Short mmCIF file of C-alpha atoms in Angstrom, two decimals:
data_model
loop_
_atom_site.label_atom_id
_atom_site.label_comp_id
_atom_site.label_asym_id
_atom_site.label_seq_id
_atom_site.Cartn_x
_atom_site.Cartn_y
_atom_site.Cartn_z
CA MET S 9 -13.78 -18.60 -38.24
CA GLY S 10 -16.99 -17.19 -36.82
CA LYS S 11 -18.69 -18.63 -33.80
CA VAL S 12 -22.23 -20.03 -34.11
CA LYS S 13 -24.50 -18.78 -31.37
CA ARG S 14 -25.94 -21.79 -29.58
CA GLN S 15 -29.63 -21.57 -28.78
CA ALA S 16 -30.46 -21.71 -25.10
CA ARG S 17 -31.80 -25.10 -23.98
CA LYS S 18 -35.25 -24.95 -22.44
CA HIS S 19 -35.47 -26.22 -18.86
CA SER S 20 -38.76 -26.87 -17.08
CA ASN S 21 -39.70 -28.49 -13.82
CA HIS S 22 -42.30 -31.25 -14.06
CA HIS S 23 -44.41 -29.39 -11.47
CA ASP S 24 -44.51 -26.27 -13.62
CA ASN S 25 -46.98 -25.45 -16.32
CA PRO S 26 -44.97 -24.87 -19.55
CA SER S 27 -47.67 -22.71 -21.09
CA THR S 28 -47.70 -20.43 -18.04
CA ASN S 29 -43.96 -19.92 -18.21
CA LYS S 30 -44.08 -19.16 -21.90
CA SER S 31 -46.73 -16.49 -21.52
CA ARG S 32 -44.79 -14.96 -18.65
CA VAL S 33 -41.68 -14.69 -20.82
CA ILE S 34 -43.65 -13.12 -23.64
CA ARG S 35 -45.16 -10.50 -21.34
CA ARG S 36 -41.72 -9.63 -19.95
CA GLN S 37 -40.26 -9.22 -23.43
CA HIS S 38 -43.20 -7.07 -24.50
CA SER S 39 -42.77 -4.76 -21.53
CA GLN S 40 -39.10 -4.34 -22.36
CA GLN S 41 -39.87 -3.45 -25.95
CA GLN S 42 -42.36 -0.77 -24.89
CA ARG S 43 -39.87 0.92 -22.56
CA PRO S 44 -38.74 4.21 -24.17
CA GLN S 45 -35.04 4.70 -24.71
CA PRO S 46 -33.58 8.01 -23.52
CA THR S 47 -32.11 10.25 -26.18
CA LYS S 48 -28.38 10.80 -25.81
CA GLY S 49 -27.38 14.40 -25.67
CA ALA S 50 -24.02 15.84 -26.63
CA GLY S 51 -22.97 16.04 -22.99
CA GLN S 52 -23.82 12.40 -22.33
CA GLN S 53 -21.96 11.26 -25.44
CA ALA S 54 -18.90 13.26 -24.42
CA SER S 55 -19.07 11.76 -20.94
CA GLN S 56 -19.22 8.22 -22.33
CA SER S 57 -16.32 8.99 -24.66
CA GLY S 58 -14.26 10.23 -21.73
CA GLN S 59 -15.11 7.14 -19.67
CA GLN S 60 -14.12 4.88 -22.56
CA HIS S 61 -10.78 6.66 -22.87
CA ALA S 62 -10.25 6.34 -19.12
CA ARG S 63 -10.77 2.58 -19.35
CA LEU S 64 -7.81 2.18 -21.71
CA LYS S 65 -5.21 0.17 -19.82
CA VAL S 66 -1.59 1.24 -20.24
CA PRO S 67 0.34 -1.14 -17.95
CA PHE S 68 3.42 1.02 -17.37
CA THR S 69 4.57 3.33 -14.59
CA ARG S 70 7.52 5.65 -14.11
CA TYR S 71 9.05 3.01 -11.85
CA ASP S 72 9.26 0.49 -14.71
CA ASN S 73 12.43 -0.72 -16.39
CA VAL S 74 11.06 -1.96 -19.73
CA LEU S 75 12.63 -4.29 -22.28
CA LEU S 76 10.89 -4.26 -25.67
CA VAL S 77 11.56 -7.40 -27.71
CA GLY S 78 10.89 -8.03 -31.39
CA GLU S 79 10.28 -4.42 -32.39
CA GLY S 80 9.69 -3.95 -36.11
CA ASP S 81 9.72 -0.31 -37.21
CA PHE S 82 10.06 0.89 -33.56
CA SER S 83 6.78 2.80 -33.78
CA PHE S 84 5.62 1.25 -30.49
CA SER S 85 8.88 2.24 -28.80
CA LEU S 86 8.38 5.83 -29.90
CA ALA S 87 4.73 5.85 -28.84
CA LEU S 88 5.68 4.54 -25.40
CA LYS S 89 8.43 7.14 -25.06
CA ARG S 90 5.99 9.92 -25.94
CA LEU S 91 3.56 8.67 -23.30
CA ARG S 92 6.27 9.26 -20.69
CA LYS S 93 4.87 6.38 -18.67
CA ALA S 94 7.87 4.06 -18.40
CA GLY S 95 10.95 5.05 -16.44
CA ARG S 96 13.56 3.34 -18.61
CA ILE S 97 13.11 1.79 -22.06
CA ILE S 98 15.43 -0.60 -23.89
CA ALA S 99 14.11 -1.27 -27.40
CA THR S 100 15.43 -4.25 -29.38
CA CYS S 101 14.80 -5.80 -32.78
CA TYR S 102 15.73 -9.12 -34.38
CA ASP S 103 17.16 -7.67 -37.60
CA SER S 104 20.51 -6.01 -38.08
CA LYS S 105 20.56 -2.27 -38.67
CA ASP S 106 21.11 -2.70 -42.43
CA VAL S 107 18.34 -5.27 -42.87
CA LEU S 108 15.99 -3.13 -40.82
CA ALA S 109 16.47 -0.20 -43.19
CA THR S 110 15.53 -2.36 -46.19
CA LYS S 111 12.35 -3.60 -44.51
CA TYR S 112 11.13 -0.28 -43.14
CA PRO S 113 12.30 2.72 -45.23
CA ASP S 114 11.36 5.33 -42.59
CA VAL S 115 12.78 3.52 -39.57
CA GLN S 116 15.88 5.73 -39.32
CA LYS S 117 13.73 8.77 -38.57
CA THR S 118 12.01 6.88 -35.76
CA ILE S 119 15.30 5.68 -34.29
CA ALA S 120 16.67 9.22 -34.40
CA LEU S 121 13.72 10.39 -32.29
CA LEU S 122 14.24 7.51 -29.86
CA GLU S 123 17.93 8.21 -29.39
CA SER S 124 17.65 11.98 -29.42
CA ALA S 125 17.86 14.00 -26.21
CA VAL S 126 15.41 16.58 -27.57
CA ASN S 127 11.66 16.32 -27.85
CA ASP S 128 9.61 16.44 -31.05
CA ASN S 129 9.57 20.26 -30.97
CA GLY S 130 13.36 20.43 -31.06
CA GLU S 131 13.58 21.67 -27.47
CA SER S 132 16.14 20.41 -25.01
CA ALA S 133 14.86 17.47 -23.05
CA ASN S 134 16.95 18.21 -20.00
CA GLY S 135 16.88 21.94 -19.37
CA ASP S 136 19.35 24.03 -17.36
CA GLU S 137 18.03 22.94 -13.97
CA ALA S 138 18.63 19.24 -14.44
CA GLU S 139 20.53 17.56 -11.67
CA TRP S 140 22.02 14.17 -12.37
CA LYS S 141 22.63 12.21 -9.20
CA GLY S 142 23.02 8.53 -9.90
CA LEU S 143 19.76 7.37 -11.44
CA SER S 144 17.76 10.49 -10.59
CA PRO S 145 15.50 11.65 -13.47
CA SER S 146 15.11 15.07 -14.98
CA PRO S 147 13.29 17.65 -12.84
CA PRO S 148 9.47 17.67 -13.03
CA GLY S 149 9.46 20.61 -15.45
CA SER S 150 11.58 18.78 -18.02
CA PRO S 151 9.73 17.78 -21.21
CA ILE S 152 10.78 14.12 -20.90
CA ALA S 153 11.22 13.73 -17.17
CA ASP S 154 11.51 10.15 -15.93
CA THR S 155 12.62 8.73 -19.28
CA GLY S 156 15.64 7.18 -17.64
CA LEU S 157 19.36 7.17 -18.24
CA ASP S 158 22.15 4.93 -17.05
CA GLN S 159 24.11 5.93 -14.00
CA GLY S 160 26.87 8.39 -14.74
CA LYS S 161 25.52 9.43 -18.12
CA ALA S 162 25.61 13.07 -19.14
CA PRO S 163 22.38 15.03 -19.70
CA GLY S 164 22.62 14.51 -23.47
CA ALA S 165 22.56 10.69 -23.26
CA PRO S 166 19.84 8.93 -25.33
CA PRO S 167 16.64 8.40 -23.32
CA VAL S 168 15.94 5.11 -25.13
CA ALA S 169 18.61 2.49 -25.78
CA VAL S 170 18.25 0.73 -29.16
CA LEU S 171 19.85 -2.69 -29.69
CA TYR S 172 19.96 -4.59 -32.99
CA GLY S 173 20.20 -8.30 -33.76
CA ILE S 174 18.56 -9.43 -30.51
CA ASP S 175 16.89 -12.84 -30.74
CA ALA S 176 13.93 -13.21 -28.36
CA VAL S 177 14.78 -16.84 -27.60
CA LYS S 178 18.41 -16.05 -26.72
CA LEU S 179 17.97 -13.21 -24.23
CA SER S 180 19.60 -15.14 -21.38
CA SER S 181 22.31 -16.84 -23.43
CA THR S 182 23.77 -15.18 -26.52
CA HIS S 183 22.59 -11.68 -25.56
CA LYS S 184 23.15 -11.96 -21.82
CA LYS S 185 26.21 -9.72 -21.93
CA ALA S 186 24.48 -7.05 -24.04
CA LEU S 187 21.55 -6.87 -21.61
CA ARG S 188 23.53 -7.23 -18.39
CA THR S 189 23.89 -3.49 -17.80
CA HIS S 190 20.12 -2.97 -18.19
CA ALA S 191 18.69 -6.02 -16.37
CA PRO S 192 16.69 -6.98 -14.42
CA PHE S 193 13.44 -5.70 -15.89
CA THR S 194 10.06 -5.02 -14.35
CA LYS S 195 8.40 -5.48 -17.76
CA ILE S 196 9.50 -7.51 -20.80
CA VAL S 197 7.20 -6.83 -23.75
CA PHE S 198 6.76 -8.83 -26.95
CA ASN S 199 4.03 -7.38 -29.16
CA PHE S 200 2.59 -9.64 -31.84
CA PRO S 201 5.30 -12.34 -31.90
CA HIS S 202 5.45 -14.22 -35.19
CA VAL S 203 8.06 -16.36 -36.91
CA GLY S 204 7.39 -14.60 -40.19
CA GLY S 205 7.07 -16.06 -43.64
CA LEU S 206 4.07 -16.29 -45.91
CA SER S 207 3.21 -19.96 -45.41
CA THR S 208 -0.49 -20.83 -45.53
CA ASP S 209 -0.05 -24.11 -43.64
CA VAL S 210 -1.93 -23.31 -40.42
CA ASN S 211 -0.68 -26.32 -38.45
CA ARG S 212 2.93 -25.57 -39.30
CA GLN S 213 2.55 -21.89 -38.45
CA VAL S 214 0.93 -22.74 -35.10
CA ARG S 215 3.70 -25.16 -34.19
CA TYR S 216 6.51 -22.77 -35.14
CA ASN S 217 4.96 -19.86 -33.26
CA GLN S 218 4.39 -22.02 -30.19
CA GLU S 219 8.08 -22.90 -30.25
CA LEU S 220 8.89 -19.19 -30.52
CA LEU S 221 6.78 -18.34 -27.47
CA VAL S 222 8.20 -21.18 -25.38
CA GLY S 223 11.75 -20.15 -26.25
CA PHE S 224 10.95 -16.54 -25.41
CA PHE S 225 9.35 -17.41 -22.07
CA LYS S 226 12.34 -19.50 -21.00
CA ALA S 227 14.80 -16.79 -22.07
CA ALA S 228 12.90 -13.87 -20.52
CA LYS S 229 12.08 -15.45 -17.18
CA PRO S 230 15.62 -15.16 -15.69
CA LEU S 231 15.72 -11.45 -16.60
CA LEU S 232 12.68 -10.48 -14.52
CA SER S 233 13.02 -8.41 -11.38
CA SER S 234 12.01 -9.74 -7.96
CA PRO S 235 11.87 -8.51 -4.36
CA THR S 236 15.35 -9.94 -3.81
CA ARG S 237 16.65 -8.74 -7.21
CA PRO S 238 15.21 -5.26 -7.74
CA ALA S 239 15.32 -3.38 -11.01
CA ARG S 240 17.11 -0.05 -11.20
CA VAL S 241 14.44 2.60 -11.11
CA HIS S 242 14.48 6.37 -10.99
CA LEU S 243 13.77 8.19 -7.76
CA ASP S 244 13.80 11.87 -7.00
CA GLY S 245 15.70 13.26 -4.05
CA ASP S 246 12.79 13.11 -1.59
CA GLU S 247 12.01 9.49 -2.45
CA SER S 248 15.65 8.47 -2.04
CA GLU S 249 15.79 10.09 1.41
CA GLN S 250 12.54 8.44 2.47
CA MET S 251 13.81 5.01 1.42
CA SER S 252 17.04 5.45 3.38
CA GLU S 253 15.35 6.83 6.52
CA ASP S 254 12.03 4.97 6.60
CA SER S 255 11.93 1.19 6.37
CA ASP S 256 8.28 1.34 5.25
CA HIS S 257 9.34 2.93 1.96
CA ARG S 258 10.37 -0.09 -0.09
CA ASP S 259 12.38 -0.02 -3.29
CA PRO S 260 9.87 0.45 -6.16
CA GLY S 261 12.05 -1.82 -8.28
CA ALA S 262 11.70 -4.71 -5.81
CA VAL S 263 8.65 -6.15 -7.54
CA ASN S 264 7.85 -9.35 -9.37
CA GLY S 265 8.66 -8.64 -13.00
CA GLN S 266 6.07 -9.33 -15.68
CA ILE S 267 6.11 -10.59 -19.26
CA LEU S 268 3.60 -8.92 -21.59
CA VAL S 269 2.61 -10.63 -24.84
CA THR S 270 0.10 -9.11 -27.26
CA LEU S 271 -1.72 -11.30 -29.79
CA PHE S 272 -4.52 -10.72 -32.25
CA GLU S 273 -7.86 -12.15 -31.21
CA GLY S 274 -9.37 -15.11 -33.01
CA GLU S 275 -7.78 -17.91 -34.98
CA PRO S 276 -5.06 -18.90 -35.62
CA TYR S 277 -3.74 -17.03 -32.56
CA THR S 278 -6.10 -18.72 -30.12
CA LEU S 279 -4.70 -22.04 -31.36
CA TRP S 280 -1.33 -21.11 -29.89
CA ASN S 281 -2.77 -21.71 -26.38
CA ILE S 282 -0.61 -19.10 -24.69
CA ARG S 283 -1.92 -19.99 -21.22
CA ASP S 284 -0.84 -23.62 -21.54
CA LEU S 285 2.54 -22.64 -22.96
CA ALA S 286 3.11 -20.26 -20.05
CA ARG S 287 2.19 -22.91 -17.49
CA HIS S 288 4.66 -25.39 -18.97
CA CYS S 289 7.38 -22.71 -18.65
CA GLY S 290 6.72 -22.03 -14.97
CA LEU S 291 4.67 -18.90 -15.64
CA LYS S 292 1.08 -17.93 -14.99
CA VAL S 293 -1.27 -15.50 -16.73
CA VAL S 294 -2.33 -13.06 -14.01
CA GLU S 295 -4.56 -10.95 -16.27
CA SER S 296 -5.39 -10.08 -19.85
CA PHE S 297 -6.99 -7.00 -21.36
CA LYS S 298 -7.94 -5.51 -24.69
CA PHE S 299 -4.92 -3.91 -26.31
CA PRO S 300 -5.49 -0.12 -26.40
CA TRP S 301 -4.40 0.85 -29.92
CA SER S 302 -5.58 4.45 -29.48
CA ALA S 303 -3.43 4.94 -26.37
CA TYR S 304 -0.21 4.52 -28.37
CA VAL S 305 -0.39 7.41 -30.81
CA GLY S 306 1.57 6.74 -33.99
CA TYR S 307 1.93 3.00 -33.42
CA ARG S 308 1.01 0.70 -36.26
CA HIS S 309 1.46 -3.02 -36.64
CA ALA S 310 4.57 -3.78 -38.71
CA ARG S 311 4.71 -7.09 -40.55
CA THR S 312 7.65 -9.39 -39.84
CA VAL S 313 8.39 -9.60 -43.56
CA GLY S 314 8.68 -5.83 -43.74
CA ASP S 315 6.76 -2.95 -45.24
CA ILE S 316 5.28 -4.40 -48.43
CA THR S 317 5.13 -1.73 -51.14
CA THR S 318 4.25 -3.83 -54.18
CA GLY S 319 2.09 -6.79 -55.06
CA LYS S 320 -1.55 -7.74 -54.64
CA ASP S 321 -1.64 -6.58 -51.02
CA ARG S 322 -1.03 -2.97 -52.02
CA SER S 323 -3.11 -0.40 -53.80
CA ALA S 324 -1.84 1.53 -56.79
CA GLU S 325 -0.45 4.20 -54.49
CA GLY S 326 1.52 1.65 -52.49
CA LYS S 327 -0.66 1.99 -49.41
CA ARG S 328 -1.61 -0.97 -47.27
CA LYS S 329 -5.03 -2.47 -47.73
CA GLY S 330 -7.04 -5.43 -46.55
CA ALA S 331 -5.55 -7.71 -43.91
CA TRP S 332 -2.31 -5.73 -43.68
CA ARG S 333 -3.97 -3.14 -41.42
CA GLY S 334 -3.14 -4.89 -38.18
CA GLU S 335 -3.95 -1.87 -36.03
CA GLU S 336 -7.59 -2.13 -37.11
CA ARG S 337 -7.94 -5.60 -35.61
CA ASP S 338 -8.83 -6.43 -32.03
CA ALA S 339 -5.92 -7.66 -29.96
CA ARG S 340 -5.37 -8.84 -26.38
CA CYS S 341 -2.42 -8.32 -24.05
CA TYR S 342 -1.53 -11.17 -21.68
CA VAL S 343 0.37 -10.41 -18.46
CA LEU S 344 2.49 -13.26 -17.12
CA GLU S 345 4.46 -13.73 -13.91
CA ASP S 346 6.68 -16.41 -12.44
CA LYS S 347 4.24 -18.78 -10.74
CA ASP S 348 6.75 -19.41 -7.94
CA ALA S 349 7.62 -15.74 -7.42
CA PRO S 350 7.75 -14.59 -3.77
CA ALA S 351 5.42 -11.96 -2.43
CA SER S 352 6.32 -8.45 -3.51
CA LEU S 353 7.91 -6.20 -0.88
CA SER S 354 6.50 -3.03 -2.41
CA PRO S 355 2.97 -2.29 -1.12
CA LYS S 356 0.68 -1.41 -4.01
CA LYS S 357 -1.27 1.10 -1.97
CA LYS S 358 1.82 3.12 -1.15
CA ARG S 359 2.97 3.06 -4.76
CA LYS S 360 -0.42 4.26 -5.96
CA SER S 361 -0.32 7.02 -3.37
CA ARG S 362 3.09 8.19 -4.58
CA GLU S 363 1.95 8.16 -8.21
CA LYS S 364 -1.15 10.17 -7.31
CA ASP S 365 0.94 12.76 -5.51
CA ASP S 366 3.24 13.02 -8.53
CA SER S 367 0.34 13.68 -10.90
CA ASP S 368 -1.21 16.43 -8.76
#
């Protein structure tokens, strides 16, 4: 539903002369219209393009232990892995492995890339110089350094753990045992949550999806990291020595974990009132930002009902058309934290300094 632009209400002081104000406004508008606009050159356009790309917010670091909930065809999981931003990734989906294959015919190829210890070029992801000491990552020269493996795993262990049949509202109950070896998490991500179905009853869909979000918030909250319950993160040898010798070097995993939920903009998603739902669950929205589709190369929005290949929502060639192209719609990511969480022990300035040194 589009928004009607409300005309600005005219305000005037009884001491003012309305006609004088009107002429003053007209003169100002005329002067603005006469001002010449500079012509954009190729260099300026390239600069603006680079600035726009730099503004894309990817809220992950190599110190993150990320749980992805409600994955469909796992294209986001693969895109995040290729970014090499997150330290450890655990990708989960609601469907069983067999049901998943019927919904998304190409999903097995994606899962193979997620679980493989080689990169997309077929090269070894670990190299001959890799040293595995506890949770230490691959050396800096490794193609997928900092992807994260469990303690004691061999170099060929899958860099991304894939779990099937994980219900987002039962993370802390039914699936507690399955997630115990990976928790706690610095980030728990649920992109485009939806109960599914093709119902056109808006009120019913809003109510069901609100119940889904509330159940997810309550289940995810106990799995978040905190200063007193740090997540297992990957440190190189120098960082481990600094933490043991210098009390100023805090554990990067000792941070307040965050829940990230991405929703499409506009109705009916605004009717879900995610901020109110979060508040009732003891959470707070600390920030929100435009979801950067272009940052996650290869990611496309997968419908809960699966990859539709027939029917009125497909062209003759079986390609998606119309409203099915979710990745062409604007979306917003909401970042939530426990509203009663204690202050983080890990200074942000020191973490940023370490990340800057690593990128040099």
